[in-house]
């Protein structure tokens, strides 16, 4: 019996590469656009690539400058600058995966089964970074004077931050839109109390609500993760983003990751034949941290203050 006239691979076979790498590119670009908008609002000037397992260290400086009014021939006292380790930030590669069954694709269609759920998936990854950002600012023990109202508490914090950053070059500069250089984080219920007597416009970036140039003091973000009755603030340029690149190199080539220009996230889709499903795999690692930890302040709204 003659052998079948077959050529390999057979024409019409759907391969993993056909499963729309454009989907991967689309969603990592959406993620990057969102975080870049957040970066602009926060005034973050640094996107720092760090190898998997690498560390970033920040230091505190203590300056003891002696008086310079020394008489002729007299001993000139030594001034001293001391540096001590403040923070050690370690970055590791994170991996996330979700799976879509053949039945879901058949019943819901490819767009709903894969594309729409991937959008929710990426939104969940945004939530991780938002939590990291809030942890970076709400973990401080440095305090600013309390205020009787939200306005008073923010004003007192603004004054304290002005004092702290007076000698930091560039940290206190007003941005191109004329917005002051500080960012604040407050609970929505405290803003709601203020809204009872004023009208403001809120906007959204990276899933976070914010008020630009609130009370003329700076950009204010609202989050239920900030305890009611407290406010947090720092200079916008004090916040930095470090990340493990997921583009280029052996990692991206081995797993077929597609990424945006920053390489903050890499994504791929793969056919799983053993259970007739599609895997969505995302890799990356992002960390938000303050460059000067002592310059993140906590304030309180205390009616009797």
mmCIF file of C-alpha atoms in Angstrom, residues 12-218:
data_model
loop_
_atom_site.group_PDB
_atom_site.id
_atom_site.type_symbol
_atom_site.label_atom_id
_atom_site.label_comp_id
_atom_site.label_asym_id
_atom_site.label_seq_id
_atom_site.Cartn_x
_atom_site.Cartn_y
_atom_site.Cartn_z
ATOM 1 C CA UNK A 12 -3.471 24.742 8.046
ATOM 2 C CA UNK A 13 -2.009 23.658 11.377
ATOM 3 C CA UNK A 14 -2.554 26.346 14.007
ATOM 4 C CA UNK A 15 0.709 26.989 15.802
ATOM 5 C CA UNK A 16 1.438 28.791 19.039
ATOM 6 C CA UNK A 17 2.858 31.703 17.063
ATOM 7 C CA UNK A 18 -0.517 32.093 15.349
ATOM 8 C CA UNK A 19 -2.281 32.664 18.633
ATOM 9 C CA UNK A 20 -1.748 36.374 18.354
ATOM 10 C CA UNK A 21 1.445 37.654 19.802
ATOM 11 C CA UNK A 22 -0.245 40.975 19.011
ATOM 12 C CA UNK A 23 -2.458 40.242 22.045
ATOM 13 C CA UNK A 24 0.611 40.003 24.237
ATOM 14 C CA UNK A 25 2.099 43.182 22.816
ATOM 15 C CA UNK A 26 -1.216 45.000 23.154
ATOM 16 C CA UNK A 27 -1.639 44.228 26.827
ATOM 17 C CA UNK A 28 1.921 44.836 27.920
ATOM 18 C CA UNK A 29 1.743 48.167 26.105
ATOM 19 C CA UNK A 30 -1.460 49.030 27.970
ATOM 20 C CA UNK A 31 0.246 48.154 31.230
ATOM 21 C CA UNK A 32 3.302 50.262 30.372
ATOM 22 C CA UNK A 33 1.183 53.220 29.276
ATOM 23 C CA UNK A 34 -0.688 53.077 32.572
ATOM 24 C CA UNK A 35 2.420 52.968 34.717
ATOM 25 C CA UNK A 36 4.094 55.688 32.640
ATOM 26 C CA UNK A 37 1.099 57.936 33.246
ATOM 27 C CA UNK A 38 1.321 57.192 36.965
ATOM 28 C CA UNK A 39 5.052 57.876 36.776
ATOM 29 C CA UNK A 40 4.381 61.288 35.201
ATOM 30 C CA UNK A 41 1.790 62.188 37.830
ATOM 31 C CA UNK A 42 4.125 61.165 40.641
ATOM 32 C CA UNK A 43 7.047 62.930 39.024
ATOM 33 C CA UNK A 44 9.061 59.706 39.043
ATOM 34 C CA UNK A 45 12.109 60.432 36.925
ATOM 35 C CA UNK A 46 13.859 57.102 37.405
ATOM 36 C CA UNK A 47 12.981 53.731 35.879
ATOM 37 C CA UNK A 48 15.802 51.544 37.181
ATOM 38 C CA UNK A 49 16.440 48.132 35.521
ATOM 39 C CA UNK A 50 17.876 45.610 37.976
ATOM 40 C CA UNK A 51 18.942 42.026 37.248
ATOM 41 C CA UNK A 52 16.936 39.220 38.852
ATOM 42 C CA UNK A 53 18.112 38.874 42.439
ATOM 43 C CA UNK A 54 19.904 42.225 42.311
ATOM 44 C CA UNK A 55 19.702 44.766 45.110
ATOM 45 C CA UNK A 56 19.392 48.514 45.444
ATOM 46 C CA UNK A 57 20.828 50.166 48.522
ATOM 47 C CA UNK A 58 19.976 53.640 49.790
ATOM 48 C CA UNK A 59 21.856 55.525 52.461
ATOM 49 C CA UNK A 60 21.284 58.190 55.081
ATOM 50 C CA UNK A 61 23.719 61.052 55.396
ATOM 51 C CA UNK A 62 24.391 62.936 58.618
ATOM 52 C CA UNK A 63 26.232 66.238 58.280
ATOM 53 C CA UNK A 64 27.958 67.969 61.180
ATOM 54 C CA UNK A 65 29.292 71.313 59.949
ATOM 55 C CA UNK A 66 31.376 73.202 62.485
ATOM 56 C CA UNK A 67 31.447 76.972 62.712
ATOM 57 C CA UNK A 68 33.774 78.600 60.180
ATOM 58 C CA UNK A 69 34.440 81.812 62.066
ATOM 59 C CA UNK A 70 37.977 80.918 63.161
ATOM 60 C CA UNK A 71 40.550 83.507 64.203
ATOM 61 C CA UNK A 72 43.861 83.787 62.412
ATOM 62 C CA UNK A 73 46.185 80.975 63.349
ATOM 63 C CA UNK A 74 43.576 79.154 65.434
ATOM 64 C CA UNK A 75 42.652 75.491 65.088
ATOM 65 C CA UNK A 76 39.967 74.854 62.455
ATOM 66 C CA UNK A 77 37.499 72.222 63.726
ATOM 67 C CA UNK A 78 36.681 69.306 61.459
ATOM 68 C CA UNK A 79 33.251 69.052 59.862
ATOM 69 C CA UNK A 80 32.021 65.529 59.264
ATOM 70 C CA UNK A 81 29.670 63.759 56.855
ATOM 71 C CA UNK A 82 28.615 60.228 57.871
ATOM 72 C CA UNK A 83 26.861 57.690 55.639
ATOM 73 C CA UNK A 84 24.813 54.808 57.029
ATOM 74 C CA UNK A 85 22.824 52.114 55.211
ATOM 75 C CA UNK A 86 19.103 52.891 55.132
ATOM 76 C CA UNK A 87 17.279 50.500 52.778
ATOM 77 C CA UNK A 88 18.203 47.306 50.927
ATOM 78 C CA UNK A 89 15.693 46.550 48.185
ATOM 79 C CA UNK A 90 15.947 43.111 46.547
ATOM 80 C CA UNK A 91 14.226 42.443 43.248
ATOM 81 C CA UNK A 92 13.231 39.013 42.003
ATOM 82 C CA UNK A 93 11.496 37.784 38.874
ATOM 83 C CA UNK A 94 7.775 37.267 39.446
ATOM 84 C CA UNK A 95 5.676 34.918 37.315
ATOM 85 C CA UNK A 96 1.909 34.875 36.796
ATOM 86 C CA UNK A 97 -0.186 32.447 34.765
ATOM 87 C CA UNK A 98 -3.804 32.001 33.816
ATOM 88 C CA UNK A 99 -5.463 29.339 31.653
ATOM 89 C CA UNK A 100 -8.360 29.361 29.195
ATOM 90 C CA UNK A 101 -10.042 26.100 28.186
ATOM 91 C CA UNK A 102 -11.066 25.083 24.683
ATOM 92 C CA UNK A 103 -14.674 25.008 25.885
ATOM 93 C CA UNK A 104 -14.413 28.631 26.997
ATOM 94 C CA UNK A 105 -13.084 29.652 23.589
ATOM 95 C CA UNK A 106 -15.833 27.658 21.844
ATOM 96 C CA UNK A 107 -18.635 28.926 24.058
ATOM 97 C CA UNK A 108 -17.608 32.559 24.569
ATOM 98 C CA UNK A 109 -15.516 33.206 21.501
ATOM 99 C CA UNK A 110 -11.829 33.964 21.442
ATOM 100 C CA UNK A 111 -12.150 37.674 22.208
ATOM 101 C CA UNK A 112 -14.176 37.195 25.382
ATOM 102 C CA UNK A 113 -12.433 34.025 26.552
ATOM 103 C CA UNK A 114 -8.840 35.204 26.077
ATOM 104 C CA UNK A 115 -8.636 38.920 25.303
ATOM 105 C CA UNK A 116 -11.174 40.274 27.790
ATOM 106 C CA UNK A 117 -9.962 38.087 30.630
ATOM 107 C CA UNK A 118 -6.350 38.994 29.868
ATOM 108 C CA UNK A 119 -7.369 42.625 30.358
ATOM 109 C CA UNK A 120 -8.663 41.773 33.833
ATOM 110 C CA UNK A 121 -5.495 39.766 34.455
ATOM 111 C CA UNK A 122 -3.260 42.750 33.659
ATOM 112 C CA UNK A 123 -5.487 44.976 35.807
ATOM 113 C CA UNK A 124 -4.815 42.601 38.695
ATOM 114 C CA UNK A 125 -1.075 43.024 38.157
ATOM 115 C CA UNK A 126 -1.591 46.780 38.325
ATOM 116 C CA UNK A 127 -3.228 46.205 41.697
ATOM 117 C CA UNK A 128 -0.032 44.568 42.974
ATOM 118 C CA UNK A 129 2.014 47.633 42.050
ATOM 119 C CA UNK A 130 -0.546 50.007 43.569
ATOM 120 C CA UNK A 131 -0.300 48.044 46.805
ATOM 121 C CA UNK A 132 3.490 48.259 46.633
ATOM 122 C CA UNK A 133 3.306 52.017 46.112
ATOM 123 C CA UNK A 134 0.976 52.504 49.062
ATOM 124 C CA UNK A 135 3.143 50.274 51.251
ATOM 125 C CA UNK A 136 6.141 52.443 50.363
ATOM 126 C CA UNK A 137 4.424 55.594 51.650
ATOM 127 C CA UNK A 138 2.213 54.316 54.473
ATOM 128 C CA UNK A 139 4.982 52.421 56.254
ATOM 129 C CA UNK A 140 6.677 55.605 57.460
ATOM 130 C CA UNK A 141 7.059 56.549 61.125
ATOM 131 C CA UNK A 142 8.036 60.184 60.463
ATOM 132 C CA UNK A 143 5.239 62.559 61.406
ATOM 133 C CA UNK A 144 4.031 65.996 60.405
ATOM 134 C CA UNK A 145 1.957 68.299 62.670
ATOM 135 C CA UNK A 146 -1.712 67.320 62.973
ATOM 136 C CA UNK A 147 -4.522 69.445 61.536
ATOM 137 C CA UNK A 148 -8.156 69.969 62.528
ATOM 138 C CA UNK A 149 -9.358 69.295 58.965
ATOM 139 C CA UNK A 150 -8.087 67.604 55.828
ATOM 140 C CA UNK A 151 -7.078 71.001 54.477
ATOM 141 C CA UNK A 152 -5.162 71.865 57.644
ATOM 142 C CA UNK A 153 -3.429 68.469 57.817
ATOM 143 C CA UNK A 154 -2.298 68.733 54.182
ATOM 144 C CA UNK A 155 -1.157 72.327 54.675
ATOM 145 C CA UNK A 156 0.912 71.335 57.713
ATOM 146 C CA UNK A 157 2.434 68.450 55.770
ATOM 147 C CA UNK A 158 3.217 70.728 52.830
ATOM 148 C CA UNK A 159 5.072 73.078 55.182
ATOM 149 C CA UNK A 160 7.021 70.185 56.737
ATOM 150 C CA UNK A 161 7.979 68.824 53.302
ATOM 151 C CA UNK A 162 9.070 72.277 52.144
ATOM 152 C CA UNK A 163 11.458 72.362 55.095
ATOM 153 C CA UNK A 164 12.808 68.858 54.483
ATOM 154 C CA UNK A 165 13.426 69.333 50.762
ATOM 155 C CA UNK A 166 14.732 72.879 50.949
ATOM 156 C CA UNK A 167 18.297 71.678 50.418
ATOM 157 C CA UNK A 168 17.544 68.838 47.964
ATOM 158 C CA UNK A 169 18.350 70.050 44.462
ATOM 159 C CA UNK A 170 15.443 69.509 42.048
ATOM 160 C CA UNK A 171 13.109 67.783 44.528
ATOM 161 C CA UNK A 172 11.133 70.942 45.195
ATOM 162 C CA UNK A 173 10.699 72.115 41.605
ATOM 163 C CA UNK A 174 7.232 72.894 40.234
ATOM 164 C CA UNK A 175 6.413 70.720 37.218
ATOM 165 C CA UNK A 176 5.748 71.855 33.633
ATOM 166 C CA UNK A 177 2.015 72.192 34.343
ATOM 167 C CA UNK A 178 2.631 74.491 37.298
ATOM 168 C CA UNK A 179 1.706 71.817 39.876
ATOM 169 C CA UNK A 180 3.641 71.865 43.184
ATOM 170 C CA UNK A 181 6.220 69.080 43.575
ATOM 171 C CA UNK A 182 4.544 67.114 46.383
ATOM 172 C CA UNK A 183 2.205 64.101 46.297
ATOM 173 C CA UNK A 184 -0.253 63.136 49.028
ATOM 174 C CA UNK A 185 -2.252 59.991 49.791
ATOM 175 C CA UNK A 186 -5.555 60.191 51.663
ATOM 176 C CA UNK A 187 -8.627 58.115 52.470
ATOM 177 C CA UNK A 188 -11.691 58.732 50.230
ATOM 178 C CA UNK A 189 -13.943 59.316 53.268
ATOM 179 C CA UNK A 190 -11.790 62.256 54.333
ATOM 180 C CA UNK A 191 -12.059 63.719 50.838
ATOM 181 C CA UNK A 192 -15.827 63.104 50.936
ATOM 182 C CA UNK A 193 -16.069 65.225 54.076
ATOM 183 C CA UNK A 194 -14.300 68.021 52.226
ATOM 184 C CA UNK A 195 -16.584 67.563 49.209
ATOM 185 C CA UNK A 196 -19.518 68.557 51.397
ATOM 186 C CA UNK A 197 -18.326 72.155 51.153
ATOM 187 C CA UNK A 198 -16.435 72.232 47.857
ATOM 188 C CA UNK A 199 -16.504 70.956 44.284
ATOM 189 C CA UNK A 200 -13.461 69.199 42.870
ATOM 190 C CA UNK A 201 -12.759 67.045 39.824
ATOM 191 C CA UNK A 202 -11.234 63.598 40.246
ATOM 192 C CA UNK A 203 -9.372 61.709 37.532
ATOM 193 C CA UNK A 204 -8.019 58.167 37.246
ATOM 194 C CA UNK A 205 -4.589 56.825 36.316
ATOM 195 C CA UNK A 206 -3.372 53.231 36.649
ATOM 196 C CA UNK A 207 -6.603 52.449 38.496
ATOM 197 C CA UNK A 208 -5.981 55.135 41.136
ATOM 198 C CA UNK A 209 -8.177 58.176 41.666
ATOM 199 C CA UNK A 210 -6.383 61.471 42.053
ATOM 200 C CA UNK A 211 -6.991 65.209 42.333
ATOM 201 C CA UNK A 212 -4.449 67.329 40.509
ATOM 202 C CA UNK A 213 -3.108 70.344 42.396
ATOM 203 C CA UNK A 214 -5.525 69.767 45.302
ATOM 204 C CA UNK A 215 -5.788 72.964 47.396
ATOM 205 C CA UNK A 216 -2.800 74.275 45.440
ATOM 206 C CA UNK A 217 -0.502 71.976 47.424
ATOM 207 C CA UNK A 218 0.165 69.078 45.035
#
